PDB file of C-alpha atoms in Angstrom:
ATOM      1  CA  UNK A  96      62.138  86.187-100.102  1.00  0.00           C
ATOM      2  CA  UNK A  97      58.594  85.218 -99.026  1.00  0.00           C
ATOM      3  CA  UNK A  98      57.901  81.518 -98.511  1.00  0.00           C
ATOM      4  CA  UNK A  99      56.095  79.833-101.314  1.00  0.00           C
ATOM      5  CA  UNK A 100      52.552  78.831-100.572  1.00  0.00           C
ATOM      6  CA  UNK A 101      51.638  75.305-101.406  1.00  0.00           C
ATOM      7  CA  UNK A 102      48.100  74.746-102.430  1.00  0.00           C
ATOM      8  CA  UNK A 103      46.295  71.917-100.676  1.00  0.00           C
ATOM      9  CA  UNK A 104      45.549  69.007-102.826  1.00  0.00           C
ATOM     10  CA  UNK A 105      41.990  68.988-103.908  1.00  0.00           C
ATOM     11  CA  UNK A 106      40.283  65.689-103.724  1.00  0.00           C
ATOM     12  CA  UNK A 107      38.002  64.775-106.477  1.00  0.00           C
ATOM     13  CA  UNK A 108      35.414  63.433-104.030  1.00  0.00           C
ATOM     14  CA  UNK A 109      32.847  65.787-102.574  1.00  0.00           C
ATOM     15  CA  UNK A 110      32.818  66.001 -98.764  1.00  0.00           C
ATOM     16  CA  UNK A 111      30.247  63.807 -97.030  1.00  0.00           C
ATOM     17  CA  UNK A 112      27.274  65.650 -95.710  1.00  0.00           C
ATOM     18  CA  UNK A 113      26.634  65.039 -92.037  1.00  0.00           C
ATOM     19  CA  UNK A 114      22.967  64.329 -91.306  1.00  0.00           C
ATOM     20  CA  UNK A 115      21.534  63.882 -87.853  1.00  0.00           C
ATOM     21  CA  UNK A 116      19.621  60.692 -87.297  1.00  0.00           C
ATOM     22  CA  UNK A 117      16.173  61.280 -85.867  1.00  0.00           C
ATOM     23  CA  UNK A 118      14.621  58.628 -83.671  1.00  0.00           C
ATOM     24  CA  UNK A 119      11.488  57.135 -85.068  1.00  0.00           C
ATOM     25  CA  UNK A 120       8.417  57.767 -82.935  1.00  0.00           C
ATOM     26  CA  UNK A 121       6.329  54.649 -82.433  1.00  0.00           C
ATOM     27  CA  UNK A 122       2.765  54.844 -83.702  1.00  0.00           C
ATOM     28  CA  UNK A 123       0.189  55.761 -81.103  1.00  0.00           C
ATOM     29  CA  UNK A 124      -1.849  52.891 -79.856  1.00  0.00           C
ATOM     30  CA  UNK A 125      -5.055  53.227 -77.893  1.00  0.00           C
ATOM     31  CA  UNK A 126      -5.253  50.767 -75.025  1.00  0.00           C
ATOM     32  CA  UNK A 127      -8.485  50.182 -73.148  1.00  0.00           C
ATOM     33  CA  UNK A 128      -8.353  50.256 -69.409  1.00  0.00           C
ATOM     34  CA  UNK A 129      -8.944  46.870 -67.823  1.00  0.00           C
ATOM     35  CA  UNK A 130     -12.497  46.302 -66.731  1.00  0.00           C
ATOM     36  CA  UNK A 131     -12.990  46.584 -63.005  1.00  0.00           C
ATOM     37  CA  UNK A 132     -13.868  43.432 -61.214  1.00  0.00           C
ATOM     38  CA  UNK A 133     -16.392  43.315 -58.410  1.00  0.00           C
ATOM     39  CA  UNK A 134     -13.602  43.313 -55.838  1.00  0.00           C
ATOM     40  CA  UNK A 135     -12.187  46.568 -57.264  1.00  0.00           C
ATOM     41  CA  UNK A 136     -15.429  48.498 -56.917  1.00  0.00           C
ATOM     42  CA  UNK A 137     -15.465  50.734 -53.838  1.00  0.00           C
ATOM     43  CA  UNK A 138     -18.139  50.146 -51.228  1.00  0.00           C
ATOM     44  CA  UNK A 139     -21.518  51.678 -51.921  1.00  0.00           C
ATOM     45  CA  UNK A 140     -20.845  52.773 -55.512  1.00  0.00           C
ATOM     46  CA  UNK A 141     -24.005  53.013 -57.554  1.00  0.00           C
ATOM     47  CA  UNK A 142     -22.316  52.180 -60.879  1.00  0.00           C
ATOM     48  CA  UNK A 143     -22.157  48.489 -60.037  1.00  0.00           C
ATOM     49  CA  UNK A 144     -23.803  46.810 -62.995  1.00  0.00           C
ATOM     50  CA  UNK A 145     -26.858  44.716 -62.301  1.00  0.00           C
ATOM     51  CA  UNK A 146     -26.085  41.046 -62.838  1.00  0.00           C
ATOM     52  CA  UNK A 147     -27.773  37.845 -61.644  1.00  0.00           C
ATOM     53  CA  UNK A 148     -24.676  37.085 -59.578  1.00  0.00           C
ATOM     54  CA  UNK A 149     -24.687  40.433 -57.740  1.00  0.00           C
ATOM     55  CA  UNK A 150     -28.433  40.365 -57.149  1.00  0.00           C
ATOM     56  CA  UNK A 151     -28.186  36.801 -55.775  1.00  0.00           C
ATOM     57  CA  UNK A 152     -25.391  37.899 -53.427  1.00  0.00           C
ATOM     58  CA  UNK A 153     -27.520  40.794 -52.165  1.00  0.00           C
ATOM     59  CA  UNK A 154     -30.475  38.490 -51.484  1.00  0.00           C
ATOM     60  CA  UNK A 155     -28.279  35.924 -49.765  1.00  0.00           C
ATOM     61  CA  UNK A 156     -26.949  38.553 -47.358  1.00  0.00           C
ATOM     62  CA  UNK A 157     -30.465  39.815 -46.662  1.00  0.00           C
ATOM     63  CA  UNK A 158     -31.723  36.307 -45.867  1.00  0.00           C
ATOM     64  CA  UNK A 159     -28.915  35.932 -43.334  1.00  0.00           C
ATOM     65  CA  UNK A 160     -30.044  39.065 -41.492  1.00  0.00           C
ATOM     66  CA  UNK A 161     -28.124  41.898 -43.168  1.00  0.00           C
ATOM     67  CA  UNK A 162     -29.781  45.230 -43.875  1.00  0.00           C
ATOM     68  CA  UNK A 163     -29.605  47.152 -47.161  1.00  0.00           C
ATOM     69  CA  UNK A 164     -27.497  49.784 -45.404  1.00  0.00           C
ATOM     70  CA  UNK A 165     -24.993  47.205 -44.234  1.00  0.00           C
ATOM     71  CA  UNK A 166     -24.808  45.629 -47.707  1.00  0.00           C
ATOM     72  CA  UNK A 167     -24.179  48.999 -49.347  1.00  0.00           C
ATOM     73  CA  UNK A 168     -21.170  49.508 -47.045  1.00  0.00           C
ATOM     74  CA  UNK A 169     -19.539  46.304 -48.284  1.00  0.00           C
ATOM     75  CA  UNK A 170     -16.870  46.341 -50.991  1.00  0.00           C
ATOM     76  CA  UNK A 171     -18.137  45.494 -54.439  1.00  0.00           C
ATOM     77  CA  UNK A 172     -21.784  45.960 -53.509  1.00  0.00           C
ATOM     78  CA  UNK A 173     -24.247  48.529 -54.926  1.00  0.00           C
ATOM     79  CA  UNK A 174     -25.436  51.561 -53.035  1.00  0.00           C
ATOM     80  CA  UNK A 175     -28.785  51.774 -51.311  1.00  0.00           C
ATOM     81  CA  UNK A 176     -30.158  53.874 -54.150  1.00  0.00           C
ATOM     82  CA  UNK A 177     -29.030  51.330 -56.711  1.00  0.00           C
ATOM     83  CA  UNK A 178     -30.649  48.446 -54.814  1.00  0.00           C
ATOM     84  CA  UNK A 179     -33.954  50.319 -54.652  1.00  0.00           C
ATOM     85  CA  UNK A 180     -33.679  51.144 -58.361  1.00  0.00           C
ATOM     86  CA  UNK A 181     -33.116  47.478 -59.130  1.00  0.00           C
ATOM     87  CA  UNK A 182     -36.260  46.595 -57.139  1.00  0.00           C
ATOM     88  CA  UNK A 183     -38.250  48.983 -59.331  1.00  0.00           C
ATOM     89  CA  UNK A 184     -36.730  47.805 -62.639  1.00  0.00           C
ATOM     90  CA  UNK A 185     -36.174  44.048 -62.263  1.00  0.00           C
ATOM     91  CA  UNK A 186     -39.124  41.866 -61.332  1.00  0.00           C
ATOM     92  CA  UNK A 187     -36.980  38.786 -60.777  1.00  0.00           C
ATOM     93  CA  UNK A 188     -34.855  40.679 -58.271  1.00  0.00           C
ATOM     94  CA  UNK A 189     -37.966  42.049 -56.582  1.00  0.00           C
ATOM     95  CA  UNK A 190     -39.403  38.569 -56.115  1.00  0.00           C
ATOM     96  CA  UNK A 191     -36.103  37.211 -54.790  1.00  0.00           C
ATOM     97  CA  UNK A 192     -35.732  40.218 -52.473  1.00  0.00           C
ATOM     98  CA  UNK A 193     -39.157  39.687 -50.912  1.00  0.00           C
ATOM     99  CA  UNK A 194     -38.379  36.025 -50.354  1.00  0.00           C
ATOM    100  CA  UNK A 195     -35.061  37.003 -48.748  1.00  0.00           C
ATOM    101  CA  UNK A 196     -36.752  39.421 -46.326  1.00  0.00           C
ATOM    102  CA  UNK A 197     -39.130  36.653 -45.360  1.00  0.00           C
ATOM    103  CA  UNK A 198     -36.164  34.433 -44.552  1.00  0.00           C
ATOM    104  CA  UNK A 199     -34.555  37.280 -42.634  1.00  0.00           C
ATOM    105  CA  UNK A 200     -37.489  37.251 -40.223  1.00  0.00           C
ATOM    106  CA  UNK A 201     -36.433  33.759 -39.136  1.00  0.00           C
ATOM    107  CA  UNK A 202     -32.853  34.971 -38.626  1.00  0.00           C
ATOM    108  CA  UNK A 203     -34.150  37.840 -36.497  1.00  0.00           C
ATOM    109  CA  UNK A 204     -36.228  35.440 -34.431  1.00  0.00           C
ATOM    110  CA  UNK A 205     -33.187  33.249 -33.794  1.00  0.00           C
ATOM    111  CA  UNK A 206     -31.203  36.310 -32.719  1.00  0.00           C
ATOM    112  CA  UNK A 207     -33.508  36.715 -29.731  1.00  0.00           C
ATOM    113  CA  UNK A 208     -31.679  33.769 -28.168  1.00  0.00           C
ATOM    114  CA  UNK A 209     -28.430  35.708 -28.525  1.00  0.00           C
ATOM    115  CA  UNK A 210     -30.020  38.666 -26.726  1.00  0.00           C
ATOM    116  CA  UNK A 211     -31.058  36.433 -23.846  1.00  0.00           C
ATOM    117  CA  UNK A 212     -27.581  34.902 -23.690  1.00  0.00           C
ATOM    118  CA  UNK A 213     -26.055  38.376 -23.473  1.00  0.00           C
ATOM    119  CA  UNK A 214     -28.513  39.219 -20.728  1.00  0.00           C
ATOM    120  CA  UNK A 215     -27.594  36.123 -18.681  1.00  0.00           C
ATOM    121  CA  UNK A 216     -23.863  36.862 -19.084  1.00  0.00           C
ATOM    122  CA  UNK A 217     -24.342  40.423 -17.914  1.00  0.00           C
ATOM    123  CA  UNK A 218     -23.277  41.992 -21.223  1.00  0.00           C
ATOM    124  CA  UNK A 219     -26.522  44.034 -21.414  1.00  0.00           C
ATOM    125  CA  UNK A 220     -29.047  45.087 -18.811  1.00  0.00           C
ATOM    126  CA  UNK A 221     -32.675  44.064 -18.664  1.00  0.00           C
ATOM    127  CA  UNK A 222     -33.937  47.369 -20.100  1.00  0.00           C
ATOM    128  CA  UNK A 223     -31.718  47.064 -23.195  1.00  0.00           C
ATOM    129  CA  UNK A 224     -32.696  43.425 -23.652  1.00  0.00           C
ATOM    130  CA  UNK A 225     -36.363  44.289 -23.464  1.00  0.00           C
ATOM    131  CA  UNK A 226     -36.030  47.006 -26.093  1.00  0.00           C
ATOM    132  CA  UNK A 227     -34.039  44.738 -28.403  1.00  0.00           C
ATOM    133  CA  UNK A 228     -36.540  41.877 -28.085  1.00  0.00           C
ATOM    134  CA  UNK A 229     -39.429  44.237 -28.753  1.00  0.00           C
ATOM    135  CA  UNK A 230     -37.725  45.599 -31.854  1.00  0.00           C
ATOM    136  CA  UNK A 231     -36.931  42.105 -33.154  1.00  0.00           C
ATOM    137  CA  UNK A 232     -40.501  40.948 -32.578  1.00  0.00           C
ATOM    138  CA  UNK A 233     -41.839  43.943 -34.461  1.00  0.00           C
ATOM    139  CA  UNK A 234     -39.460  43.363 -37.388  1.00  0.00           C
ATOM    140  CA  UNK A 235     -40.401  39.680 -37.517  1.00  0.00           C
ATOM    141  CA  UNK A 236     -44.098  40.610 -37.575  1.00  0.00           C
ATOM    142  CA  UNK A 237     -43.528  42.976 -40.504  1.00  0.00           C
ATOM    143  CA  UNK A 238     -41.404  40.635 -42.610  1.00  0.00           C
ATOM    144  CA  UNK A 239     -43.257  37.378 -41.906  1.00  0.00           C
ATOM    145  CA  UNK A 240     -46.704  38.334 -40.613  1.00  0.00           C
ATOM    146  CA  UNK A 241     -48.244  34.939 -41.247  1.00  0.00           C
ATOM    147  CA  UNK A 242     -45.854  33.387 -38.705  1.00  0.00           C
ATOM    148  CA  UNK A 243     -44.786  36.171 -36.363  1.00  0.00           C
ATOM    149  CA  UNK A 244     -47.532  38.762 -36.851  1.00  0.00           C
ATOM    150  CA  UNK A 245     -49.916  37.253 -34.288  1.00  0.00           C
ATOM    151  CA  UNK A 246     -49.340  37.075 -30.538  1.00  0.00           C
ATOM    152  CA  UNK A 247     -51.608  35.724 -27.827  1.00  0.00           C
ATOM    153  CA  UNK A 248     -53.107  37.855 -25.087  1.00  0.00           C
ATOM    154  CA  UNK A 249     -54.554  35.710 -22.298  1.00  0.00           C
ATOM    155  CA  UNK A 250     -57.387  36.754 -20.005  1.00  0.00           C
ATOM    156  CA  UNK A 251     -56.930  36.111 -16.304  1.00  0.00           C
ATOM    157  CA  UNK A 252     -60.550  34.958 -15.998  1.00  0.00           C
ATOM    158  CA  UNK A 253     -62.983  33.755 -18.555  1.00  0.00           C
ATOM    159  CA  UNK A 254     -66.385  35.317 -19.129  1.00  0.00           C
ATOM    160  CA  UNK A 255     -68.966  34.161 -16.570  1.00  0.00           C
ATOM    161  CA  UNK A 256     -66.407  31.874 -14.984  1.00  0.00           C
ATOM    162  CA  UNK A 257     -65.830  30.095 -18.254  1.00  0.00           C
ATOM    163  CA  UNK A 258     -62.511  28.873 -19.626  1.00  0.00           C
ATOM    164  CA  UNK A 259     -59.700  31.284 -20.298  1.00  0.00           C
ATOM    165  CA  UNK A 260     -59.756  32.617 -23.831  1.00  0.00           C
ATOM    166  CA  UNK A 261     -56.968  34.000 -25.942  1.00  0.00           C
ATOM    167  CA  UNK A 262     -57.256  36.828 -28.439  1.00  0.00           C
ATOM    168  CA  UNK A 263     -54.972  37.165 -31.411  1.00  0.00           C
ATOM    169  CA  UNK A 264     -53.612  40.671 -31.993  1.00  0.00           C
ATOM    170  CA  UNK A 265     -51.240  41.932 -34.647  1.00  0.00           C
ATOM    171  CA  UNK A 266     -47.906  42.722 -33.012  1.00  0.00           C
ATOM    172  CA  UNK A 267     -47.728  46.081 -34.791  1.00  0.00           C
ATOM    173  CA  UNK A 268     -51.105  47.125 -33.291  1.00  0.00           C
ATOM    174  CA  UNK A 269     -50.072  46.466 -29.697  1.00  0.00           C
ATOM    175  CA  UNK A 270     -49.598  49.405 -27.334  1.00  0.00           C
ATOM    176  CA  UNK A 271     -46.415  49.670 -25.249  1.00  0.00           C
ATOM    177  CA  UNK A 272     -48.401  48.492 -22.225  1.00  0.00           C
ATOM    178  CA  UNK A 273     -49.625  45.424 -24.108  1.00  0.00           C
ATOM    179  CA  UNK A 274     -46.088  44.614 -25.244  1.00  0.00           C
ATOM    180  CA  UNK A 275     -44.880  44.839 -21.644  1.00  0.00           C
ATOM    181  CA  UNK A 276     -47.710  42.557 -20.580  1.00  0.00           C
ATOM    182  CA  UNK A 277     -46.699  40.091 -23.280  1.00  0.00           C
ATOM    183  CA  UNK A 278     -43.130  40.128 -21.989  1.00  0.00           C
ATOM    184  CA  UNK A 279     -44.393  39.432 -18.471  1.00  0.00           C
ATOM    185  CA  UNK A 280     -46.409  36.501 -19.835  1.00  0.00           C
ATOM    186  CA  UNK A 281     -43.295  35.143 -21.507  1.00  0.00           C
ATOM    187  CA  UNK A 282     -41.356  35.597 -18.273  1.00  0.00           C
ATOM    188  CA  UNK A 283     -44.017  33.635 -16.381  1.00  0.00           C
ATOM    189  CA  UNK A 284     -43.968  30.833 -18.938  1.00  0.00           C
ATOM    190  CA  UNK A 285     -40.138  30.715 -19.250  1.00  0.00           C
ATOM    191  CA  UNK A 286     -38.682  31.863 -15.919  1.00  0.00           C
ATOM    192  CA  UNK A 287     -35.312  30.352 -16.736  1.00  0.00           C
ATOM    193  CA  UNK A 288     -34.827  32.793 -19.592  1.00  0.00           C
ATOM    194  CA  UNK A 289     -35.758  35.827 -17.538  1.00  0.00           C
ATOM    195  CA  UNK A 290     -34.039  34.846 -14.307  1.00  0.00           C
ATOM    196  CA  UNK A 291     -31.451  37.554 -14.685  1.00  0.00           C
ATOM    197  CA  UNK A 292     -34.018  40.291 -15.237  1.00  0.00           C
ATOM    198  CA  UNK A 293     -35.077  40.419 -11.607  1.00  0.00           C
ATOM    199  CA  UNK A 294     -31.560  40.450 -10.172  1.00  0.00           C
ATOM    200  CA  UNK A 295     -30.011  42.682 -12.845  1.00  0.00           C
ATOM    201  CA  UNK A 296     -26.828  42.099 -14.772  1.00  0.00           C
ATOM    202  CA  UNK A 297     -23.864  40.512 -13.083  1.00  0.00           C
ATOM    203  CA  UNK A 298     -20.984  42.860 -12.095  1.00  0.00           C
TER     204      UNK A 298
END
């Protein structure tokens, strides 16, 4: 006799439906990138924004003897092209820049003492010192002509036996021979500064 099948008890409750929970996606938010500070700007980048602070820093460096090329290589400073564009666009920067180059002439003049010190210590030879001094004198004459643009050329004898006269010549108009003569005059007037020239650098 076959076993009797027992029917499973039916529950009156419907089976619970299984639903997968989906993670809620957070709403998209647009965040602005932090503004770059001057220290974050790479050297020589032209997108440095013109500000009174940056322009004042450029002029301060120029007055201390720095060139535009050297400033453009510094971190956080504008490129050469940007500096020249600022000169064309901003009159206040142009005026401050010209005043800074005038001050730089004094810094160049003072650097001649450093050249002579290097010559006495044997760090450079007399030929290099002469070229450097000539270049500095020329730059001084260009940037501050009212102070450094005139040099004296003395005659060995005056006309008709008269007193020795001096003629003022622009430094930029002097020939190489006249510049060498001027250096010899300086050597005669200040032999202590040019004492090493005759003997050469120390070894």
